[in-house]
Amino acid sequence: MRDRGQGPRLPIPDDVTGEEIDRSVRQELMSLPKTLATDVAKSLVMVARLLDEDPERAYGHARNALRLASRVAAVREAAGFAAYGVEKYSEALTEFRAARRMSGSVHLWPIMADCERGIGRPERALAMAGEPEVRQLDKAGQVEMRLVAAGARRDLGQAEAAVVTLQSPELASTAVHPWTPRLRYAYADALLAVGRSEEAREWFAKAADADHGGTTDAADRLAELDGVRFVDALDPDADEPEE
């Protein structure tokens, strides 16, 4: 008979030991009994592994970790990202707020603002973009906050304001950082939304040049603007090429 409040145990591969998690997270889990800490660590490893490829399963593992250790900030944060991955934005925001209260860190501020957008409160996301917490973010966090704010502007129908929001020293820089492709892509998309297609093409090209990891579909958007149409040769319904 299962203990009340405990969900079904999800299968975890034998190669997952729990040692794969960051040292800082392991230190947080040291407040738990050893066996429990190992179980929680394994669940957190599975969340990280599955978040992109199978968000529903990642969410299941996150919920298991949350049942076992809801007073650990890293667990609440992982639960937040898992909920965000399956578009449960209200739940994600609750978890992120809890993690922030426990840790005192501001690094979750941009994704908390994006959750506000997901809930349908872009005005709240914009208000958060002007809060003192933004100044405490590192450069990557500040860029992320700018992206969220621009998205909130577009949610509100303020397309021109979204373009202006994204104009920044980080956008103008020729240096390439992990966030560079997404910032250039967002700017290109914002330009396209206000009818500035030639400039949009230029910035989609810049995004594609910086996107070595394939984090955006900038190359496809660029090809689309250039009138290039890709046909799947294995698709029986694809149009035959013209003679």
Short mmCIF file of C-alpha atoms in Angstrom, two decimals:
data_model
loop_
_atom_site.label_atom_id
_atom_site.label_comp_id
_atom_site.label_asym_id
_atom_site.label_seq_id
_atom_site.Cartn_x
_atom_site.Cartn_y
_atom_site.Cartn_z
CA MET A 1 0.00 0.00 0.00
CA ARG A 2 1.44 3.37 -1.06
CA ASP A 3 1.90 6.09 1.54
CA ARG A 4 -0.67 8.87 1.36
CA GLY A 5 0.57 11.82 -0.69
CA GLN A 6 3.14 9.76 -2.61
CA GLY A 7 2.72 9.47 -6.37
CA PRO A 8 3.80 6.53 -8.49
CA ARG A 9 7.55 6.05 -8.77
CA LEU A 10 8.72 6.84 -12.27
CA PRO A 11 11.38 4.59 -13.78
CA ILE A 12 14.92 5.92 -13.56
CA PRO A 13 17.71 4.36 -15.67
CA ASP A 14 20.37 2.40 -13.81
CA ASP A 15 23.08 4.74 -15.05
CA VAL A 16 21.57 7.67 -13.13
CA THR A 17 23.28 7.91 -9.74
CA GLY A 18 22.34 11.40 -8.59
CA GLU A 19 25.98 12.43 -8.60
CA GLU A 20 25.43 14.16 -11.94
CA ILE A 21 23.80 17.23 -10.39
CA ASP A 22 25.73 20.44 -9.65
CA ARG A 23 27.75 20.63 -6.47
CA SER A 24 25.64 23.53 -5.20
CA VAL A 25 22.49 21.41 -5.51
CA ARG A 26 24.18 18.48 -3.75
CA GLN A 27 25.01 20.82 -0.89
CA GLU A 28 21.35 21.85 -0.62
CA LEU A 29 20.32 18.20 -0.48
CA MET A 30 22.71 17.51 2.40
CA SER A 31 19.95 18.72 4.73
CA LEU A 32 18.04 15.52 3.86
CA PRO A 33 18.65 11.94 5.02
CA LYS A 34 21.18 10.32 2.69
CA THR A 35 18.83 7.85 0.98
CA LEU A 36 16.18 10.51 0.47
CA ALA A 37 18.78 12.95 -0.88
CA THR A 38 19.88 10.34 -3.43
CA ASP A 39 16.30 9.73 -4.56
CA VAL A 40 15.68 13.45 -4.96
CA ALA A 41 18.97 13.93 -6.80
CA LYS A 42 18.07 11.18 -9.27
CA SER A 43 14.71 12.81 -9.95
CA LEU A 44 16.41 16.16 -10.55
CA VAL A 45 18.82 14.52 -13.00
CA MET A 46 15.86 13.12 -14.91
CA VAL A 47 14.19 16.53 -15.01
CA ALA A 48 17.31 18.03 -16.57
CA ARG A 49 17.63 15.17 -19.07
CA LEU A 50 14.02 15.22 -20.21
CA LEU A 51 13.09 18.89 -20.05
CA ASP A 52 13.63 19.52 -23.76
CA GLU A 53 12.87 16.13 -25.31
CA ASP A 54 9.97 14.95 -23.14
CA PRO A 55 8.62 17.78 -20.96
CA GLU A 56 5.66 15.75 -19.69
CA ARG A 57 7.95 13.08 -18.22
CA ALA A 58 10.24 15.77 -16.86
CA TYR A 59 7.22 17.27 -15.13
CA GLY A 60 6.39 13.91 -13.58
CA HIS A 61 9.89 13.54 -12.15
CA ALA A 62 9.78 17.11 -10.86
CA ARG A 63 6.52 16.42 -9.04
CA ASN A 64 8.08 13.35 -7.43
CA ALA A 65 11.04 15.41 -6.24
CA LEU A 66 8.67 18.05 -4.93
CA ARG A 67 6.73 15.49 -2.88
CA LEU A 68 9.97 14.31 -1.31
CA ALA A 69 11.72 17.62 -0.65
CA SER A 70 9.49 20.67 -1.05
CA ARG A 71 11.63 22.73 1.33
CA VAL A 72 14.71 22.61 -0.90
CA ALA A 73 15.10 25.65 -3.17
CA ALA A 74 16.69 23.67 -6.01
CA VAL A 75 13.72 21.30 -6.03
CA ARG A 76 11.23 24.17 -6.20
CA GLU A 77 13.23 25.72 -9.04
CA ALA A 78 13.32 22.45 -10.98
CA ALA A 79 9.58 22.05 -10.44
CA GLY A 80 9.10 25.55 -11.79
CA PHE A 81 11.05 24.86 -14.97
CA ALA A 82 9.20 21.58 -15.47
CA ALA A 83 5.82 23.28 -15.06
CA TYR A 84 6.93 26.04 -17.42
CA GLY A 85 7.93 23.39 -19.97
CA VAL A 86 4.35 22.04 -20.07
CA GLU A 87 2.86 25.56 -20.10
CA LYS A 88 1.50 25.40 -16.54
CA TYR A 89 2.52 29.02 -16.04
CA SER A 90 0.60 29.74 -12.84
CA GLU A 91 2.08 26.67 -11.19
CA ALA A 92 5.54 27.53 -12.48
CA LEU A 93 5.30 31.04 -11.07
CA THR A 94 4.32 29.66 -7.66
CA GLU A 95 7.37 27.37 -7.65
CA PHE A 96 9.75 30.10 -8.85
CA ARG A 97 8.50 32.47 -6.17
CA ALA A 98 9.07 29.81 -3.52
CA ALA A 99 12.58 29.11 -4.81
CA ARG A 100 13.39 32.80 -4.78
CA ARG A 101 12.14 33.20 -1.20
CA MET A 102 14.28 30.27 -0.08
CA SER A 103 17.46 31.20 -1.93
CA GLY A 104 17.29 34.98 -2.01
CA SER A 105 18.55 34.91 -5.61
CA VAL A 106 17.14 37.12 -8.38
CA HIS A 107 18.23 34.96 -11.32
CA LEU A 108 14.66 33.66 -11.81
CA TRP A 109 13.22 37.16 -12.23
CA PRO A 110 13.02 37.10 -16.08
CA ILE A 111 11.30 33.71 -16.28
CA MET A 112 8.92 34.75 -13.51
CA ALA A 113 8.02 37.75 -15.67
CA ASP A 114 7.53 35.46 -18.66
CA CYS A 115 5.17 33.34 -16.57
CA GLU A 116 3.14 36.49 -16.01
CA ARG A 117 2.90 36.78 -19.79
CA GLY A 118 1.83 33.14 -20.01
CA ILE A 119 -0.92 33.73 -17.48
CA GLY A 120 -2.14 36.66 -19.57
CA ARG A 121 -0.70 39.52 -17.52
CA PRO A 122 1.79 41.28 -19.84
CA GLU A 123 1.35 44.52 -17.88
CA ARG A 124 2.76 42.78 -14.81
CA ALA A 125 5.71 41.48 -16.85
CA LEU A 126 6.48 45.04 -17.98
CA ALA A 127 6.26 46.29 -14.41
CA MET A 128 8.77 43.64 -13.35
CA ALA A 129 11.13 44.84 -16.11
CA GLY A 130 11.35 48.16 -14.29
CA GLU A 131 11.94 46.76 -10.81
CA PRO A 132 15.30 47.11 -8.94
CA GLU A 133 15.85 43.34 -9.19
CA VAL A 134 16.75 43.73 -12.88
CA ARG A 135 19.88 45.70 -11.97
CA GLN A 136 21.04 42.75 -9.88
CA LEU A 137 20.90 40.35 -12.83
CA ASP A 138 24.01 39.36 -14.76
CA LYS A 139 24.30 40.34 -18.42
CA ALA A 140 22.53 37.20 -19.64
CA GLY A 141 19.69 37.81 -17.20
CA GLN A 142 19.32 41.42 -18.29
CA VAL A 143 19.15 40.39 -21.94
CA GLU A 144 16.53 37.78 -21.03
CA MET A 145 14.52 40.44 -19.22
CA ARG A 146 14.69 42.65 -22.31
CA LEU A 147 13.38 39.78 -24.44
CA VAL A 148 10.49 39.21 -22.05
CA ALA A 149 9.66 42.92 -21.97
CA ALA A 150 9.63 43.09 -25.77
CA GLY A 151 7.34 40.07 -25.87
CA ALA A 152 5.03 41.76 -23.39
CA ARG A 153 4.92 44.85 -25.60
CA ARG A 154 3.85 42.69 -28.53
CA ASP A 155 1.24 40.96 -26.36
CA LEU A 156 -0.23 44.41 -25.76
CA GLY A 157 -0.23 45.26 -29.46
CA GLN A 158 2.68 47.68 -29.08
CA ALA A 159 4.79 46.39 -31.97
CA GLU A 160 6.84 49.56 -32.49
CA ALA A 161 7.62 49.72 -28.77
CA ALA A 162 8.85 46.12 -28.93
CA VAL A 163 11.37 47.12 -31.59
CA VAL A 164 12.64 49.99 -29.45
CA THR A 165 12.82 47.77 -26.35
CA LEU A 166 15.23 45.40 -28.09
CA GLN A 167 17.57 48.15 -29.29
CA SER A 168 20.50 48.00 -26.90
CA PRO A 169 24.32 47.86 -26.69
CA GLU A 170 24.05 44.06 -26.54
CA LEU A 171 22.18 44.02 -29.85
CA ALA A 172 24.67 46.37 -31.49
CA SER A 173 27.69 44.38 -30.29
CA THR A 174 29.51 42.17 -32.79
CA ALA A 175 30.60 39.82 -29.99
CA VAL A 176 28.76 36.49 -29.87
CA HIS A 177 27.41 35.23 -26.56
CA PRO A 178 25.01 32.36 -25.81
CA TRP A 179 22.09 34.80 -25.85
CA THR A 180 23.14 36.61 -29.06
CA PRO A 181 21.17 34.46 -31.58
CA ARG A 182 17.93 34.81 -29.63
CA LEU A 183 18.31 38.57 -29.19
CA ARG A 184 19.02 39.11 -32.89
CA TYR A 185 16.18 36.77 -33.83
CA ALA A 186 13.70 38.57 -31.60
CA TYR A 187 14.75 41.90 -33.11
CA ALA A 188 14.36 40.55 -36.65
CA ASP A 189 10.91 39.18 -35.81
CA ALA A 190 9.88 42.49 -34.24
CA LEU A 191 11.06 44.38 -37.32
CA LEU A 192 9.06 42.06 -39.55
CA ALA A 193 5.96 42.65 -37.44
CA VAL A 194 6.12 46.39 -38.20
CA GLY A 195 6.72 45.88 -41.92
CA ARG A 196 10.46 46.55 -42.01
CA SER A 197 11.19 43.41 -44.01
CA GLU A 198 14.57 44.40 -45.46
CA GLU A 199 15.97 45.16 -42.02
CA ALA A 200 14.34 42.00 -40.70
CA ARG A 201 16.14 39.97 -43.36
CA GLU A 202 19.46 41.51 -42.30
CA TRP A 203 18.90 40.62 -38.66
CA PHE A 204 17.68 37.09 -39.38
CA ALA A 205 20.95 36.64 -41.30
CA LYS A 206 22.92 37.97 -38.32
CA ALA A 207 21.02 35.65 -36.00
CA ALA A 208 21.73 32.66 -38.26
CA ASP A 209 25.43 33.54 -38.40
CA ALA A 210 25.63 33.53 -34.60
CA ASP A 211 23.41 30.48 -34.06
CA HIS A 212 25.97 27.68 -34.09
CA GLY A 213 23.87 25.53 -31.77
CA GLY A 214 20.61 25.71 -33.71
CA THR A 215 18.67 27.42 -30.91
CA THR A 216 16.52 29.35 -33.40
CA ASP A 217 15.04 28.78 -36.85
CA ALA A 218 16.69 31.95 -38.15
CA ALA A 219 18.07 30.21 -41.26
CA ASP A 220 14.58 28.99 -42.19
CA ARG A 221 13.07 32.44 -41.63
CA LEU A 222 15.78 33.96 -43.79
CA ALA A 223 15.12 31.46 -46.57
CA GLU A 224 11.41 32.17 -46.32
CA LEU A 225 12.02 35.89 -46.80
CA ASP A 226 14.19 35.09 -49.79
CA GLY A 227 11.40 33.03 -51.33
CA VAL A 228 13.17 29.71 -50.92
CA ARG A 229 10.76 26.79 -50.43
CA PHE A 230 11.98 23.50 -48.98
CA VAL A 231 10.26 20.32 -50.18
CA ASP A 232 10.51 16.98 -48.39
CA ALA A 233 11.48 14.50 -51.10
CA LEU A 234 9.90 11.66 -49.08
CA ASP A 235 6.56 13.41 -48.69
CA PRO A 236 4.08 11.90 -51.20
CA ASP A 237 1.88 14.99 -50.91
CA ALA A 238 4.68 17.40 -51.76
CA ASP A 239 4.24 19.34 -54.97
CA GLU A 240 6.13 18.06 -57.96
CA PRO A 241 8.87 20.43 -59.14
CA GLU A 242 7.89 22.43 -62.16
CA GLU A 243 9.34 21.35 -65.52
#
